[in-house]
Short mmCIF file of C-alpha atoms in Angstrom, two decimals:
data_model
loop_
_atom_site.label_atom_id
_atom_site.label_comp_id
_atom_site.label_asym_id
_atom_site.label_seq_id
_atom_site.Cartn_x
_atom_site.Cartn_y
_atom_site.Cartn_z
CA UNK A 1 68.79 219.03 109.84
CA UNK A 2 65.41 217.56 109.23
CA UNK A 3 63.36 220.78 109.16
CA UNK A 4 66.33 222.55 107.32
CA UNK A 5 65.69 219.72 104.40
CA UNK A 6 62.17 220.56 104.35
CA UNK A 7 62.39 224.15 104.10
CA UNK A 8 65.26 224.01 100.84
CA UNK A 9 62.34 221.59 99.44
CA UNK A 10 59.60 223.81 99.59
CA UNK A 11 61.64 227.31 99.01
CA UNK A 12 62.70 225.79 95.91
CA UNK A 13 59.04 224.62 94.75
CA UNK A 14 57.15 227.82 95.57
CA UNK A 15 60.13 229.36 92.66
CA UNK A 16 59.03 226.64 90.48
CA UNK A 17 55.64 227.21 90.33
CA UNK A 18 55.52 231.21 90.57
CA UNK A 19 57.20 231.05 87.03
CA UNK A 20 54.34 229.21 85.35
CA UNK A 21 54.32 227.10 82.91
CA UNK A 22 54.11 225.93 79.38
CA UNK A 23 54.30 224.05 76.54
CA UNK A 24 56.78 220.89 76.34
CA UNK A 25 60.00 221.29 75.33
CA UNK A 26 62.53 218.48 73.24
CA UNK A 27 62.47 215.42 74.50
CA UNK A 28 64.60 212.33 73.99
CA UNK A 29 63.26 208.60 75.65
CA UNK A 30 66.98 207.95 76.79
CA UNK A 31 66.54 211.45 79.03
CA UNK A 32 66.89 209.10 82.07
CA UNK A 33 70.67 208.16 81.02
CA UNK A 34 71.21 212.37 80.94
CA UNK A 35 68.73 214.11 82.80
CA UNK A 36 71.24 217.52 82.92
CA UNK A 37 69.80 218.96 79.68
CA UNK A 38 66.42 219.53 81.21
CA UNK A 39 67.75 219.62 85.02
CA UNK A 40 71.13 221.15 85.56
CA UNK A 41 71.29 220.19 88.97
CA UNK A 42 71.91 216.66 87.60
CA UNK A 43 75.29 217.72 87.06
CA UNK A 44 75.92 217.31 90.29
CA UNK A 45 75.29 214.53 90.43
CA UNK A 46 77.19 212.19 88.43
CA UNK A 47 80.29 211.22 89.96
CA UNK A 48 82.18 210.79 86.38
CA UNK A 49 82.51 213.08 83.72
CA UNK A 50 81.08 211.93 80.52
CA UNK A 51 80.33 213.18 76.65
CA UNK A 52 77.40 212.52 74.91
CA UNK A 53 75.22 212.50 71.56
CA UNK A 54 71.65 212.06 71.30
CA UNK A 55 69.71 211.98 67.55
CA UNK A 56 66.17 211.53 66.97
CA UNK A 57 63.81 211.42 64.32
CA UNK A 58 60.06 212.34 65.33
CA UNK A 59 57.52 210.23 63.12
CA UNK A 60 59.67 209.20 60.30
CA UNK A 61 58.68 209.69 56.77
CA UNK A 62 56.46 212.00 58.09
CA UNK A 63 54.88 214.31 54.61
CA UNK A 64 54.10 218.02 55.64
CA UNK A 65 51.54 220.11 53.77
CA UNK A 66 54.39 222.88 53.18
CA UNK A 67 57.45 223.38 52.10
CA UNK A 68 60.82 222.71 53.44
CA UNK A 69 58.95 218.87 54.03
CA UNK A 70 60.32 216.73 56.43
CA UNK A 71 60.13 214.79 60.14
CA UNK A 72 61.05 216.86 62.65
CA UNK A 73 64.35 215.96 64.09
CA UNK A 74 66.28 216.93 67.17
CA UNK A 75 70.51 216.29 67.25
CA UNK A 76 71.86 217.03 71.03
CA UNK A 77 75.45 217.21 72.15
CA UNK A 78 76.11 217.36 76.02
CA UNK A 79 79.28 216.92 78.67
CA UNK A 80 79.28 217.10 82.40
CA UNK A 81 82.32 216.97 84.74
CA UNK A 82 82.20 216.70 88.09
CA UNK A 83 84.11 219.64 90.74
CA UNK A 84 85.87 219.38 93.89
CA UNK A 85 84.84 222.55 95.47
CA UNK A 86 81.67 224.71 96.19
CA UNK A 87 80.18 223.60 93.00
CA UNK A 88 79.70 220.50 92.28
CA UNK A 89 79.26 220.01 88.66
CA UNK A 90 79.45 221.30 85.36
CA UNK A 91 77.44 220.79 82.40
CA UNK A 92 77.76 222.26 78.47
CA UNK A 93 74.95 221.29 76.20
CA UNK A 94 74.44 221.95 72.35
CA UNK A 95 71.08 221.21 70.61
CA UNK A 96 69.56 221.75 67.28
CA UNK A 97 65.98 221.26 66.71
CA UNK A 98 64.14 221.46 63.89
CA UNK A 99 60.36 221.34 62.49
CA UNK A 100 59.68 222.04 59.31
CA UNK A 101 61.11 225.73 58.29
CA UNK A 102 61.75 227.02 62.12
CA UNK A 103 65.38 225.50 63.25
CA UNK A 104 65.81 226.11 66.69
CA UNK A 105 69.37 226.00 68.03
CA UNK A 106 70.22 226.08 72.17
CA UNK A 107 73.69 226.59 73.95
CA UNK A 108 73.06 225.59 77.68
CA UNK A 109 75.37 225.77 80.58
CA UNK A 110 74.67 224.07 84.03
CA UNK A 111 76.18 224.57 87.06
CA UNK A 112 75.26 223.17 90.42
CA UNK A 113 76.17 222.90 94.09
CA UNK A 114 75.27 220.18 96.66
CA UNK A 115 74.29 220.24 100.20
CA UNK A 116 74.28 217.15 102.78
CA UNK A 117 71.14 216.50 105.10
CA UNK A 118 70.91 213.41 107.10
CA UNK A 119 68.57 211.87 104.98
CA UNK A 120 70.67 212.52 101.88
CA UNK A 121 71.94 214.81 99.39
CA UNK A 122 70.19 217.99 97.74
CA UNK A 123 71.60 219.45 94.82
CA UNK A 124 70.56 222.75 93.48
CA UNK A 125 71.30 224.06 89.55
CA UNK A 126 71.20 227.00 87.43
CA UNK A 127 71.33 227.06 83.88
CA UNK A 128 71.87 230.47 81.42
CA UNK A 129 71.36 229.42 77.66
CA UNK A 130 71.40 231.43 74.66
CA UNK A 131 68.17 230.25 72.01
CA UNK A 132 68.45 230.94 68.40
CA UNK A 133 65.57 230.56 66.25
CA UNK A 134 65.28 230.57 62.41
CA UNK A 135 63.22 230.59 59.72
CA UNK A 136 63.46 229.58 56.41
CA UNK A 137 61.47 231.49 53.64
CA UNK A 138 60.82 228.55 51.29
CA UNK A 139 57.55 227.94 53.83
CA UNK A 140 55.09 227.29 52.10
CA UNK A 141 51.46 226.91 53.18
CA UNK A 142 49.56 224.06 51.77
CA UNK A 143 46.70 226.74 50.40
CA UNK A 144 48.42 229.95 49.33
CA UNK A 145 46.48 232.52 50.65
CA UNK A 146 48.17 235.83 52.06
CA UNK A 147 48.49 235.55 55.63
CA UNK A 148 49.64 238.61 57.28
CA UNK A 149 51.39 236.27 60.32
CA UNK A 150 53.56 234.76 57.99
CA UNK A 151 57.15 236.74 57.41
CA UNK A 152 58.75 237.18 54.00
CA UNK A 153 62.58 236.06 53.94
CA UNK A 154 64.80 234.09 56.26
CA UNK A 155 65.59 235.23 59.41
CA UNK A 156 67.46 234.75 62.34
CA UNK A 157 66.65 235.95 66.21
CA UNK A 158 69.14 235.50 69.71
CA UNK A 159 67.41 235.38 72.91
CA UNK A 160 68.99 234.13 76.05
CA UNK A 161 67.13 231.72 78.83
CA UNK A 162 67.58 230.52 81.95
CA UNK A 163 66.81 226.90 83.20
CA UNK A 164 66.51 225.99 86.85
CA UNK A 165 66.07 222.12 88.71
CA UNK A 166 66.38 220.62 92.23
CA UNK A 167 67.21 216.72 92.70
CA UNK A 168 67.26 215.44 96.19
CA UNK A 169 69.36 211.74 96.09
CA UNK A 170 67.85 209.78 98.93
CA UNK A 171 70.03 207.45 101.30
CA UNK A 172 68.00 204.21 99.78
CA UNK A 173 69.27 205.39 96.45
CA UNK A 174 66.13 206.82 94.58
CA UNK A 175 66.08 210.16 93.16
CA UNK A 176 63.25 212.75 92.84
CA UNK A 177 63.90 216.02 90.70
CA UNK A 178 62.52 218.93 89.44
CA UNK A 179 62.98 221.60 87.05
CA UNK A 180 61.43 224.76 85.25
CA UNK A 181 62.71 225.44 81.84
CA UNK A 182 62.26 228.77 79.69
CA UNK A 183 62.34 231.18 82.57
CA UNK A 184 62.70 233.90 80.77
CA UNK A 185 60.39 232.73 78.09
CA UNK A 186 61.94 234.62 75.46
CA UNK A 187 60.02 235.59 72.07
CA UNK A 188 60.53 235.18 69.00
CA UNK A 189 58.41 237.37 66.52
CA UNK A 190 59.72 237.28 62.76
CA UNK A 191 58.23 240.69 61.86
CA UNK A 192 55.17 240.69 63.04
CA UNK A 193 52.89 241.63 65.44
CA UNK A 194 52.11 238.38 66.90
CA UNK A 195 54.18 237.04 70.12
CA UNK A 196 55.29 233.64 69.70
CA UNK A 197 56.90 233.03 73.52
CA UNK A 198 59.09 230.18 74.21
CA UNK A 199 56.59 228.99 77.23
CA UNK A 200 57.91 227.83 80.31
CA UNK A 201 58.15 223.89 81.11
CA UNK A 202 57.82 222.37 84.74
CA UNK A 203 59.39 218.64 84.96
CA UNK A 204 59.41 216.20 87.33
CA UNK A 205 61.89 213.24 87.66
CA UNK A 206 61.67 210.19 89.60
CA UNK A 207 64.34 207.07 89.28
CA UNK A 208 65.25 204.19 91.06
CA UNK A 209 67.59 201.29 90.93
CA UNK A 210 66.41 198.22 92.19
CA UNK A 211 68.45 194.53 92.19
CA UNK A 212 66.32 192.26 91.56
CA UNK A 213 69.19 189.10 91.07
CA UNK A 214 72.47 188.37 91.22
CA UNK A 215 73.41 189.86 87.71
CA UNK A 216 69.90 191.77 87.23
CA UNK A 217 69.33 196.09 88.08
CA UNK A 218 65.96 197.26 87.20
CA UNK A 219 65.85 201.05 86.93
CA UNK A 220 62.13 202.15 86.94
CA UNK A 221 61.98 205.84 85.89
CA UNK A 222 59.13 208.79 85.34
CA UNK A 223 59.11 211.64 83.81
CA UNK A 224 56.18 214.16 83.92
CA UNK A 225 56.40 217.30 81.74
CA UNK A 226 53.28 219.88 82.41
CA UNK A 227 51.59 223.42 81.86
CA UNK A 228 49.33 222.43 85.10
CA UNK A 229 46.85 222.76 82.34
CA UNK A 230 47.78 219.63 79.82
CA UNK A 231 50.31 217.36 81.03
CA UNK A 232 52.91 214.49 79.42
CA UNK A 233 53.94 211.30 81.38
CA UNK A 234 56.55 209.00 80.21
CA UNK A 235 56.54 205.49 82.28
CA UNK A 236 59.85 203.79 81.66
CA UNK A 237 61.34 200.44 82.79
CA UNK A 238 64.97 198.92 82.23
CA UNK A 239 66.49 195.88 83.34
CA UNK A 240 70.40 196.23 82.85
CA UNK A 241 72.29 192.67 82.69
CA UNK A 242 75.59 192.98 84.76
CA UNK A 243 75.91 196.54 84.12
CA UNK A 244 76.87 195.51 80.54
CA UNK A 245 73.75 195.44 78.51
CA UNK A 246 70.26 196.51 78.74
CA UNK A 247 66.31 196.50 77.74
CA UNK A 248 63.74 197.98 78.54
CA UNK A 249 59.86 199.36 77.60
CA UNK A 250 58.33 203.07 77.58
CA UNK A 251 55.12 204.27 77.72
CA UNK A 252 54.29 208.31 76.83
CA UNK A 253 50.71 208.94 77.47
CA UNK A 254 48.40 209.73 74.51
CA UNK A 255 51.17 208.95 72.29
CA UNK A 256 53.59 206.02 72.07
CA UNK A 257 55.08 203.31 73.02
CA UNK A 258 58.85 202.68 72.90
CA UNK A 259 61.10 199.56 73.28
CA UNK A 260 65.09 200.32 74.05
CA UNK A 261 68.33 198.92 74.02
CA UNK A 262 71.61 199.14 74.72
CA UNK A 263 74.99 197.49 75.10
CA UNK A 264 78.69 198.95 76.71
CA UNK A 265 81.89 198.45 75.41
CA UNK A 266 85.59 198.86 76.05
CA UNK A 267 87.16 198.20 79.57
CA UNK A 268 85.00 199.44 82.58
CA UNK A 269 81.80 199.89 79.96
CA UNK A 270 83.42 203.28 78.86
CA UNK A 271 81.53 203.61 75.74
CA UNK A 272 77.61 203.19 76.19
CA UNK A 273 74.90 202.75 72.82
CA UNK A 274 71.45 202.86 72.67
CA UNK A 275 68.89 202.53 70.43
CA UNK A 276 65.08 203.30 70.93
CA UNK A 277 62.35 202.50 68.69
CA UNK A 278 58.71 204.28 69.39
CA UNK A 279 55.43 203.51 67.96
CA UNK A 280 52.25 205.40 67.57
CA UNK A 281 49.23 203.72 69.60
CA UNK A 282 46.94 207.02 69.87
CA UNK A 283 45.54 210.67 68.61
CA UNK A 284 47.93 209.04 65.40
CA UNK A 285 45.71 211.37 62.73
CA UNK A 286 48.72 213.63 62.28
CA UNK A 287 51.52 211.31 62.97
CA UNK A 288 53.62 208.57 60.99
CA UNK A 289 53.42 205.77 63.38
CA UNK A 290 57.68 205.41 64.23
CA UNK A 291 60.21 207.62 65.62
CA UNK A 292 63.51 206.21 66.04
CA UNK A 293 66.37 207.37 68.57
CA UNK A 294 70.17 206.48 68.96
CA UNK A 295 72.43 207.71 71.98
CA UNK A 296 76.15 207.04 72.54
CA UNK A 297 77.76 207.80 75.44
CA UNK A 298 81.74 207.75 76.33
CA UNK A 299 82.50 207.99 80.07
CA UNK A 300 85.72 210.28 81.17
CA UNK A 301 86.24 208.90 84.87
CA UNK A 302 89.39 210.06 85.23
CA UNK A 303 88.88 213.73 84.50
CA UNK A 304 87.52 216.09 87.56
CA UNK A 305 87.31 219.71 88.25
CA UNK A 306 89.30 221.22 90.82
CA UNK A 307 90.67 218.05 91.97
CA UNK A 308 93.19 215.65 91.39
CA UNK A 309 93.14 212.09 88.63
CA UNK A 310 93.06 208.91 90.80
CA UNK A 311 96.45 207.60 90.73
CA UNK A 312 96.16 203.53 90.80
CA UNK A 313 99.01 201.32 91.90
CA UNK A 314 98.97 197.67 93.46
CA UNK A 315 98.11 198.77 96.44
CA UNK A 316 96.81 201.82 96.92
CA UNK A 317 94.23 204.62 95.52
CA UNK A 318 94.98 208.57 95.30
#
């Protein structure tokens, strides 16, 4: 079972890397409460289904040098449900991204299947999305000059992708994942003659929940997004206070710092809100120094795919 582990492990990575990869993707700092929109074998998983909204605004009151002005900003909508079955989860995710005059929109759809091993549990996902991309013909270079690269009009283009991610859940409850997004890196041209490739993006996850007290969980987690030629690391700690409220600090290298928080309400912490507030401590030349993020969470534990509700009474569990 040992050597069976190992060979799913390094099958998987050898597809990883043969794909190559790219620049970084979105990105939110509360990706470690929702890790399916870059891995879709994190829909397997969580053992509740949930729904989810995630809004950030990149280096607010940041002033462009063309027009449509504006911070970039990224809005994500995301649910995952767990299945009794072969599979083992399902995910839907719905983002809009946008910078300046290109508005990116992405429909993603995980699904993934889990395996045991003595040592713990490997889950595998896939993950077709469709990418629209558009662009909005009040750009407006800061100095006017023609530029053949640059489209006339608005227009609109419809690619589809495909996302892929491992995460192996160890028996001493840490988790290591990875992930290739944009496998299909599909272009997006506007008219012209120049490709403009959604490049791919290899991620790797690592989490852990450790209790350090009675009422105390701290949940160190990293995240490292790369090309394997430039590379982004984000260091994050929180310490959750009896699974009700929590804190915590970020670090994203060459960038930012971040502090978050977060608080759950309702009966069995249902309904989950966080806040994250980042500041600029390098390469700041081009940046406004804040970026601000909010995520809400509600939790669904009773619904399950191909299964049945838990039934509670008095004295017994279904």
């Amino acid at each position: 079972m040992k050597k069976g582990l190992r060979k799913l492990l390094f099958a998987f990575s050898i597809f990883v890397v043969q794909y190559g990869l790219g620049q970084n993707d979105f990105f939110f700092n509360h990706y470690l409460f929702n890790p399916t929109y870059f891995n879709p074998a994190w829909a397997g998983v969580e053992e509740q289904a949930f729904a989810a909204a995630h809004h950030r605004t990149q280096w607010a009151g940041y002033d462009a040098t063309f027009d449509p002005e504006g911070a970039p900003t990224t809005q994500m909508l995301s649910a995952v449900v767990p299945v009794e079955g072969k599979l083992s989860g399902f995910g839907l995710t719905l983002v809009n991204d946008r910078t300046g005059p290109l508005t990116s929109i992405q429909a993603r759809m995980a699904i993934a299947t889990s395996f045991v091993f003595r040592q713990g549990k490997v889950f595998l996902g896939l993950m077709p999305s469709l990418n629209v991309a558009s662009l909005d013909a009040n750009f407006r270079p800061a100095d006017s000059q023609p530029d053949p690269f640059i489209p006339n009009g608005d227009e609109t283009q419809y690619r589809p992708n495909l996302h892929a991610g491992l995460v192996f859940q160890s028996k001493k409850e840490y988790f290591i994942g990875i992930s290739v997004e944009n496998i299909l890196q599909p272009e997006f041209s506007f008219g012209t003659d120049a490709g403009n490739n959604v490049e791919s993006n290899y991620n790797l996850f690592f989490s852990k929940s450790l209790r350090i007290a009675r009422d105390f969980i701290l949940k160190p987690t990293t995240l490292l997004r790369s090309d394997l030629n430039s590379y982004s690391l984000d260091l994050t700690g929180v310490l959750e206070y009896q699974e009700k409220m929590w804190g915590g600090l970020a670090f994203r290298r060459a960038e930012s710092v971040s502090v978050l928080l977060g608080y759950s309400f309702l009966q069995d912490n249902k309904l989950k809100a966080g806040y994250s507030f980042d500041y600029v401590v390098q390469e700041r030349d081009a940046k406004e120094p804040t970026s601000h993020e909010i995520y809400v969470r509600y939790n669904l534990p009773d619904l399950i795919l191909g299964g049945r509700k838990a039934v509670k009474t008095p004295r017994f569990t279904f």
